[in-house]
Coordinates of C-alpha atoms in Angstrom, one line a residue:
X998 CA 0.0 0.0 0.0
X999 CA 1.3 3.4 -0.9
X1000 CA 2.0 5.4 2.3
X1001 CA -0.3 8.4 2.4
X1002 CA 0.3 11.7 4.1
X1003 CA -2.3 14.1 5.4
X1004 CA -0.8 17.5 5.8
X1005 CA -2.6 19.6 8.2
X1006 CA -1.7 23.3 8.4
X1007 CA -2.5 25.1 11.6
X1008 CA -3.2 28.8 11.5
X1009 CA -4.9 29.2 14.7
X1010 CA -5.8 25.9 16.2
X1011 CA -6.6 22.3 15.3
X1012 CA -6.6 18.9 16.8
X1013 CA -6.9 15.4 15.3
X1014 CA -8.3 12.0 16.4
X1015 CA -6.1 9.0 15.7
X1016 CA -6.1 5.2 16.5
X1017 CA -7.5 4.9 20.0
X1018 CA -4.9 2.2 20.8
X1019 CA -2.0 4.4 19.7
X1020 CA -2.9 8.0 20.0
X1021 CA -2.9 10.0 23.2
X1022 CA -6.3 10.8 24.7
X1023 CA -8.7 13.0 22.9
X1024 CA -8.0 16.7 23.7
X1025 CA -11.2 18.5 22.9
X1026 CA -14.3 19.5 21.0
X1027 CA -16.9 16.8 21.4
X1028 CA -19.4 18.7 19.2
X1029 CA -19.5 21.6 16.8
X1030 CA -19.4 25.0 18.7
X1031 CA -22.3 27.3 18.4
X1032 CA -21.8 30.6 16.6
X1033 CA -22.1 32.7 19.7
X1034 CA -19.9 30.5 21.9
X1035 CA -17.2 32.5 23.6
X1036 CA -13.6 32.0 22.7
X1037 CA -11.4 31.6 25.7
X1038 CA -8.8 34.3 26.1
X1039 CA -5.4 32.8 25.0
X1040 CA -2.7 32.9 27.6
X1041 CA 0.5 34.8 26.8
X1042 CA 3.4 32.5 25.8
X1043 CA 6.6 34.4 25.5
X1044 CA 9.1 31.5 25.5
X1045 CA 10.9 29.8 22.6
X1046 CA 8.8 28.1 19.9
X1047 CA 11.6 25.5 19.7
X1048 CA 10.7 24.2 23.2
X1049 CA 6.9 23.6 22.8
X1050 CA 4.7 21.2 20.9
X1051 CA 5.3 17.7 19.6
X1052 CA 8.7 16.3 18.6
X1053 CA 9.8 13.6 16.2
X1054 CA 9.0 10.2 17.9
X1055 CA 6.1 11.7 20.0
X1056 CA 2.6 10.2 19.8
X1057 CA 0.0 12.8 18.9
X1058 CA -3.2 13.4 20.9
X1059 CA -6.5 12.6 19.2
X1060 CA -8.7 15.5 18.3
X1061 CA -11.8 16.6 16.5
X1062 CA -12.3 19.9 14.7
X1063 CA -14.7 21.3 12.2
X1064 CA -14.5 23.0 8.8
X1065 CA -16.1 26.4 8.1
X1066 CA -19.0 24.5 6.7
X1067 CA -19.5 22.5 9.9
X1068 CA -18.1 19.2 8.6
X1069 CA -16.4 17.0 11.3
X1070 CA -12.8 15.9 10.9
X1071 CA -11.3 13.6 13.5
X1072 CA -7.6 12.6 13.5
X1073 CA -8.2 9.0 14.5
X1074 CA -10.6 8.4 11.6
X1075 CA -8.2 9.9 9.1
X1076 CA -5.3 7.8 10.4
X1077 CA -7.4 4.7 10.5
X1078 CA -7.7 4.9 6.7
X1079 CA -3.9 4.5 6.5
X1080 CA -3.1 8.0 5.7
X1081 CA -0.4 10.2 7.2
X1082 CA -1.1 13.6 8.7
X1083 CA 1.0 16.8 8.6
X1084 CA -0.2 19.6 10.9
X1085 CA 0.9 23.2 10.3
X1086 CA -0.5 25.9 12.5
X1087 CA -0.9 29.6 11.8
X1088 CA -3.3 32.6 11.6
X1089 CA -3.8 35.2 8.9
X1090 CA -2.5 38.0 11.0
X1091 CA 0.8 36.1 11.1
X1092 CA 2.6 37.4 8.0
X1093 CA 5.0 34.5 8.1
X1094 CA 2.0 32.2 7.6
X1095 CA 0.6 34.3 4.8
X1096 CA 3.9 34.0 3.0
X1097 CA 3.9 30.2 3.0
X1098 CA 0.3 29.7 1.8
X1099 CA 1.5 29.2 -1.8
X1100 CA 3.8 26.4 -0.5
X1101 CA 0.9 24.8 1.4
X1102 CA -1.2 24.8 -1.8
X1103 CA 1.7 23.4 -3.8
X1104 CA 2.3 20.4 -1.6
X1105 CA -1.4 19.7 -1.3
X1106 CA -1.6 19.2 -5.0
X1107 CA 1.9 17.6 -5.5
X1108 CA 1.3 15.0 -2.9
X1109 CA -2.4 14.4 -3.3
X1110 CA -1.9 10.7 -3.9
X1111 CA 0.1 10.4 -0.7
X1112 CA -1.6 12.7 1.7
X1113 CA -4.7 14.7 2.8
X1114 CA -4.1 18.3 3.6
X1115 CA -5.7 20.6 6.2
X1116 CA -5.1 24.1 7.4
X1117 CA -5.9 24.6 11.1
X1118 CA -6.7 28.1 12.2
X1119 CA -5.7 29.1 15.7
X1120 CA -5.3 32.3 17.8
X1121 CA -4.4 35.5 15.9
X1122 CA -0.6 36.0 16.2
X1123 CA -0.7 39.8 15.6
X1124 CA -4.3 41.0 16.2
X1125 CA -5.2 44.6 15.6
X1126 CA -5.7 46.7 18.8
X1127 CA -5.8 43.5 21.0
X1128 CA -2.7 42.2 22.7
X1129 CA -0.5 39.5 21.0
X1130 CA -0.6 36.1 22.6
X1131 CA 3.2 35.8 22.0
X1132 CA 4.3 39.1 23.7
X1133 CA 1.4 40.4 25.8
X1134 CA 1.8 43.7 24.0
X1135 CA 0.1 45.6 21.2
X1136 CA 2.0 44.5 18.1
X1137 CA -0.1 44.7 15.0
X1138 CA 3.0 44.8 12.9
X1139 CA 4.1 47.0 10.0
X1140 CA 3.4 44.2 7.5
X1141 CA -0.2 43.9 8.6
X1142 CA -0.7 47.7 8.0
X1143 CA 1.0 47.4 4.6
X1144 CA -1.2 44.4 3.6
X1145 CA -4.4 45.9 5.2
X1146 CA -4.7 42.8 7.5
X1147 CA -6.2 44.4 10.6
X1148 CA -8.0 41.4 12.3
X1149 CA -9.2 41.5 15.9
X1150 CA -8.6 38.5 18.3
X1151 CA -11.9 36.6 18.0
X1152 CA -14.2 36.6 21.0
X1153 CA -16.8 34.2 19.6
X1154 CA -16.6 31.1 17.4
X1155 CA -18.4 33.0 14.6
X1156 CA -15.7 35.7 14.6
X1157 CA -13.0 33.1 14.2
X1158 CA -14.9 31.7 11.2
X1159 CA -15.2 35.3 9.8
X1160 CA -11.4 35.7 10.1
X1161 CA -11.0 32.5 8.1
X1162 CA -13.4 33.7 5.5
X1163 CA -11.4 37.0 5.2
X1164 CA -8.3 34.9 4.6
X1165 CA -10.0 32.8 1.9
X1166 CA -11.2 35.9 0.1
X1167 CA -7.7 37.4 0.1
X1168 CA -5.6 34.2 -0.4
X1169 CA -7.4 31.2 -1.6
X1170 CA -6.3 28.1 0.3
X1171 CA -6.4 24.7 -1.5
X1172 CA -6.7 22.3 1.5
X1173 CA -9.6 22.2 3.9
X1174 CA -9.4 24.6 6.8
X1175 CA -10.3 23.6 10.3
X1176 CA -11.1 26.1 13.1
X1177 CA -9.6 25.5 16.5
X1178 CA -12.0 24.9 19.4
X1179 CA -13.5 27.7 21.5
X1180 CA -10.8 27.2 24.2
X1181 CA -8.0 26.9 21.7
X1182 CA -7.6 23.2 22.4
X1183 CA -5.4 22.3 19.5
X1184 CA -3.1 25.3 20.0
X1185 CA -2.6 24.5 23.7
X1186 CA -2.0 20.8 23.2
X1187 CA 0.0 20.8 19.9
X1188 CA 2.2 23.8 20.8
X1189 CA 1.6 27.5 21.6
X1190 CA 3.4 28.7 18.5
X1191 CA 2.6 30.7 15.4
X1192 CA 3.4 28.3 12.6
X1193 CA 4.3 24.8 13.7
X1194 CA 4.1 21.9 11.3
X1195 CA 4.0 18.1 11.9
X1196 CA 3.9 15.0 9.8
X1197 CA 2.1 12.2 11.6
X1198 CA 2.2 8.6 10.4
X1199 CA -0.8 6.1 10.5
X1200 CA 0.4 4.9 13.9
X1201 CA 0.0 8.4 15.3
X1202 CA 3.8 9.1 15.6
X1203 CA 5.4 12.4 14.6
X1204 CA 7.8 11.8 11.7
X1205 CA 8.6 15.4 10.7
X1206 CA 8.5 18.6 12.7
X1207 CA 9.0 22.2 11.6
X1208 CA 9.1 24.9 14.3
X1209 CA 8.4 27.4 11.5
X1210 CA 6.8 25.7 8.5
X1211 CA 9.2 25.5 5.6
X1212 CA 11.7 28.0 7.1
X1213 CA 15.1 27.9 5.5
X1214 CA 17.1 25.7 5.3
X1215 CA 14.2 23.3 5.7
X1216 CA 12.4 22.4 2.5
X1217 CA 9.1 20.6 3.0
X1218 CA 8.8 19.4 -0.6
X1219 CA 12.2 17.8 -0.5
X1220 CA 11.5 16.3 2.9
X1221 CA 8.2 14.8 1.8
X1222 CA 9.8 13.5 -1.5
X1223 CA 12.5 11.7 0.5
X1224 CA 10.1 10.4 3.1
X1225 CA 7.7 8.9 0.6
X1226 CA 10.6 7.7 -1.6
X1227 CA 9.5 9.5 -4.7
X1228 CA 11.6 10.7 -7.6
X1229 CA 13.7 13.7 -6.4
X1230 CA 12.7 17.1 -7.6
X1231 CA 16.4 18.1 -7.8
X1232 CA 16.9 19.0 -4.2
X1233 CA 20.4 20.0 -3.4
X1234 CA 22.0 21.1 -0.2
X1235 CA 22.4 24.8 -0.1
X1236 CA 25.4 26.4 1.7
X1237 CA 25.1 28.6 4.8
X1238 CA 28.0 31.0 4.1
X1239 CA 26.1 34.0 2.8
X1240 CA 26.6 37.6 3.9
X1241 CA 24.1 40.3 4.8
X1242 CA 23.7 44.1 4.9
X1243 CA 21.2 46.3 6.8
X1244 CA 19.2 48.6 4.6
X1245 CA 17.6 51.7 6.1
X1246 CA 14.8 53.8 4.6
X1247 CA 16.4 56.9 3.2
X1248 CA 13.6 59.2 4.3
X1249 CA 12.7 57.7 7.6
X1250 CA 16.0 56.6 8.8
X1251 CA 16.0 54.8 12.2
X1252 CA 14.4 57.7 14.1
X1253 CA 10.7 58.3 14.7
X1254 CA 8.5 60.8 16.5
X1255 CA 5.1 60.2 18.0
X1256 CA 2.5 60.9 20.7
X1257 CA 3.2 59.9 24.3
X1258 CA 1.5 56.5 24.9
X1259 CA 1.9 55.4 21.3
X1260 CA 3.7 52.2 20.2
X1261 CA 6.4 53.4 17.8
X1262 CA 7.8 51.0 15.2
X1263 CA 11.2 51.6 13.5
X1264 CA 11.9 49.2 10.6
X1265 CA 15.0 48.1 8.7
X1266 CA 15.6 45.4 6.1
X1267 CA 18.2 42.6 6.4
X1268 CA 19.3 41.6 2.9
X1269 CA 21.2 38.4 2.0
X1270 CA 23.9 39.4 -0.5
X1271 CA 24.6 35.9 -1.6
X1272 CA 22.8 34.3 -4.6
X1273 CA 23.9 30.8 -3.7
X1274 CA 24.0 30.5 0.2
X1275 CA 21.7 31.0 3.1
X1276 CA 22.8 33.5 5.8
X1277 CA 21.9 33.0 9.5
X1278 CA 21.8 36.3 11.5
X1279 CA 21.9 36.5 15.3
X1280 CA 19.9 39.6 16.4
X1281 CA 20.8 40.9 19.9
X1282 CA 19.4 43.9 21.8
X1283 CA 22.8 45.1 23.2
X1284 CA 21.6 48.2 25.1
X1285 CA 18.5 50.2 25.8
X1286 CA 18.2 53.8 27.1
X1287 CA 14.6 54.7 27.7
X1288 CA 12.3 56.1 30.5
X1289 CA 11.8 53.5 33.2
X1290 CA 8.2 52.8 32.3
X1291 CA 8.9 52.1 28.6
X1292 CA 9.3 48.6 27.1
X1293 CA 11.0 47.6 23.9
X1294 CA 10.8 44.4 21.7
X1295 CA 12.4 42.7 18.7
X1296 CA 10.1 41.9 15.8
X1297 CA 11.2 39.5 13.0
X1298 CA 8.9 36.6 11.9
X1299 CA 6.9 37.5 15.0
X1300 CA 7.1 40.3 17.6
X1301 CA 8.8 38.8 20.6
X1302 CA 8.1 39.5 24.2
X1303 CA 9.9 42.5 25.7
X1304 CA 11.8 40.0 27.9
X1305 CA 13.5 38.3 24.9
X1306 CA 16.8 39.9 24.1
X1307 CA 18.0 37.9 21.2
X1308 CA 16.8 35.8 18.3
X1309 CA 18.1 34.3 15.0
X1310 CA 16.7 34.5 11.5
X1311 CA 17.6 32.5 8.4
X1312 CA 17.5 34.3 5.0
X1313 CA 17.4 32.4 1.7
X1314 CA 19.8 33.3 -1.1
X1315 CA 19.0 36.7 -2.7
X1316 CA 16.1 37.3 -0.3
X1317 CA 15.5 39.8 2.5
X1318 CA 13.9 39.8 5.9
X1319 CA 12.2 42.7 7.5
X1320 CA 13.1 43.7 11.1
X1321 CA 11.2 46.2 13.3
X1322 CA 12.2 47.5 16.7
X1323 CA 9.3 48.4 18.9
X1324 CA 9.1 51.1 21.6
X1325 CA 6.1 50.8 23.9
X1326 CA 5.9 54.3 25.4
X1327 CA 3.9 55.7 28.3
X1328 CA 1.8 58.8 28.6
X1329 CA 4.7 61.0 29.7
X1330 CA 6.7 62.6 26.8
X1331 CA 10.2 61.3 26.5
X1332 CA 13.1 60.1 24.4
X1333 CA 14.5 56.6 24.0
X1334 CA 17.1 54.6 22.0
X1335 CA 18.4 51.1 21.6
X1336 CA 21.4 49.5 20.0
X1337 CA 20.8 46.2 18.2
X1338 CA 23.6 44.0 17.0
X1339 CA 23.2 41.9 13.8
X1340 CA 25.9 39.2 13.5
X1341 CA 26.5 36.6 10.8
X1342 CA 26.5 33.2 12.5
X1343 CA 29.3 31.8 10.2
X1344 CA 31.3 35.0 9.8
X1345 CA 31.8 37.3 12.9
X1346 CA 33.4 39.9 10.7
X1347 CA 30.0 40.4 9.0
X1348 CA 28.5 42.3 12.0
X1349 CA 26.5 45.6 12.0
X1350 CA 25.2 47.7 14.9
X1351 CA 22.1 49.8 14.4
X1352 CA 20.8 52.5 16.8
X1353 CA 17.0 52.9 16.9
X1354 CA 15.7 56.0 18.5
X1355 CA 12.4 57.8 19.1
X1356 CA 10.9 60.8 20.9
X1357 CA 7.3 61.4 22.1
X1358 CA 5.4 64.5 23.0
X1359 CA 1.9 65.3 24.2
X1360 CA -0.8 65.7 21.6
X1361 CA -1.4 69.3 23.0
X1362 CA 2.2 70.1 21.9
X1363 CA 1.7 68.8 18.4
X1364 CA -1.7 70.6 18.1
X1365 CA -0.1 73.9 19.1
X1366 CA 2.6 73.5 16.5
X1367 CA 0.0 72.8 13.8
X1368 CA -1.9 75.9 14.6
X1369 CA 1.1 77.8 13.1
X1370 CA 0.6 76.0 9.8
X1371 CA -3.1 75.3 9.3
X1372 CA -3.5 71.7 7.9
X1373 CA -5.4 71.3 4.6
X1374 CA -6.8 68.0 5.7
X1375 CA -10.5 68.2 6.6
X1376 CA -12.6 66.0 8.9
X1377 CA -16.4 65.7 8.6
X1378 CA -18.9 65.3 10.0
X1379 CA -17.6 66.5 13.4
X1380 CA -19.1 65.4 15.7
X1381 CA -19.3 61.9 14.0
X1382 CA -21.6 59.0 14.8
X1383 CA -20.8 56.1 12.6
X1384 CA -18.3 57.3 10.0
X1385 CA -15.6 60.0 10.0
X1386 CA -14.6 61.3 6.5
X1387 CA -11.1 62.5 5.9
X1388 CA -10.4 64.6 2.8
X1389 CA -7.4 66.4 1.4
X1390 CA -4.8 63.7 1.6
X1391 CA -2.0 63.9 -1.0
X1392 CA -0.2 60.6 -0.5
X1393 CA -1.0 56.9 -0.5
X1394 CA -0.2 54.6 2.4
X1395 CA -0.3 57.4 5.0
X1396 CA -0.4 55.9 8.5
X1397 CA -3.0 57.1 10.9
X1398 CA -3.9 56.4 14.6
X1399 CA -6.9 57.4 16.8
X1400 CA -6.2 58.0 20.5
X1401 CA -8.8 58.6 23.2
X1402 CA -8.6 61.3 25.8
X1403 CA -6.3 59.2 28.0
X1404 CA -3.8 58.8 25.0
X1405 CA -4.8 55.1 24.6
X1406 CA -4.7 53.8 21.0
X1407 CA -8.2 53.1 19.8
X1408 CA -7.7 52.3 16.1
X1409 CA -5.1 52.6 13.4
X1410 CA -4.5 52.0 9.7
X1411 CA -3.4 53.6 6.4
X1412 CA -5.1 56.3 4.3
X1413 CA -5.1 56.5 0.5
X1414 CA -5.0 59.6 -1.7
X1415 CA -8.1 61.7 -1.7
X1416 CA -11.1 61.0 0.6
X1417 CA -11.2 58.2 3.1
X1418 CA -13.8 56.8 5.5
X1419 CA -13.0 55.7 9.0
X1420 CA -15.6 53.7 11.0
X1421 CA -16.0 55.2 14.5
X1422 CA -19.2 53.2 15.3
X1423 CA -17.5 51.1 18.0
X1424 CA -15.9 54.1 19.8
X1425 CA -17.4 55.3 23.1
X1426 CA -18.7 58.8 23.1
X1427 CA -16.0 61.4 23.8
X1428 CA -13.2 63.5 22.4
X1429 CA -10.6 61.8 20.2
X1430 CA -7.3 62.7 18.5
X1431 CA -6.6 61.6 14.9
X1432 CA -2.9 61.5 14.1
X1433 CA -2.1 61.5 10.4
X1434 CA 1.4 60.8 9.0
X1435 CA 4.7 60.7 10.7
X1436 CA 7.3 63.2 9.4
X1437 CA 5.7 65.6 10.2
X1438 CA 2.5 64.4 11.9
X1439 CA -0.8 66.3 11.7
X1440 CA -3.1 65.9 14.7
X1441 CA -6.8 66.8 14.5
X1442 CA -9.5 66.4 17.1
X1443 CA -13.0 65.1 16.6
X1444 CA -15.9 64.3 18.8
X1445 CA -17.8 60.9 18.8
X1446 CA -21.5 61.2 19.5

């Protein structure tokens, strides 16, 4: 019998049901959740993804999850048919997961005779406005603003399905998608990580594990081809002696200004200069000089907890990796800076130090400065009830943030040229500040009725 593989990709949560005599006990969902069932608040996991989940040789727990159409899928029943199962987790707010959707679709079709494929949708890695389950901080992420992926952390099962539907409309996914249970059972039992992947054999034993699905130098197509003893697609081992350079935006540099209480993000790009070799880069927060109440964080594939001082990223030949340094400021105006060291793992001479710095001021200070130069941007109606219209913008992809009277971030996004509509229906009644742009910023007040 041809050995078959079921690849299950996890975006937010999923659990399978395997042979009862071999699998670990069933971990969850005994029936399909109701649409209004509450989603349990995910705990914050700020440890290493390499230390959680299942490992090669482990026996997987049985589980049952449901498709967006309400169809039941149980691991034990799938494995009983003699098929393998590969599980990959993720969520659409995780840009690392979005980037590998084409690979998921490819292996679903390439190995359709050997495997079934599923995507499991778990907790949002970088929710908009809500706190990230991987850092406990607000870390929507520059990529999510650029890609207009501003998803909230679901509070009901229906909202989780709506996030899945949003993903399908933006990036069609070939395999079936399973939604994690209301208390995130799959995510909690298969590893509290953003994009794990597992290949499980018919006996329920893990044969392949990816901490990040298909992250270089791992190549899932080559691994599956070798595992199933199929003709090789020409896989060749790639060297790890590439070199890198840090690219800084010419206009923005590594300095930003903002409103006190705002999360400021300062991005750079790490580029692999080699066309033939991978480059592995250690990223270390060497020093930080900020007001005592501020926090800072490293953000590569995912925004790490403020307590994590270093990480490593692998960059494929000729490719680049975005890096963002986060400053979580408080409501007192201040200045802060941090030095980050980027070091080539295989060549210590290829090391760069980058200083990231920010300053914040009160919205009153910014407003008084603007009174000297009357902004041409117009807000109407003001007061607003459901929608706030913003007219007079001259540039695309202009960042904006809304802050309440206590300087707390209420919403954010990007404007396009001309007139834009911002929904304020969910805001409480009161006075708000709309901050538009960055260098310089324009700050306008409006009232929500």
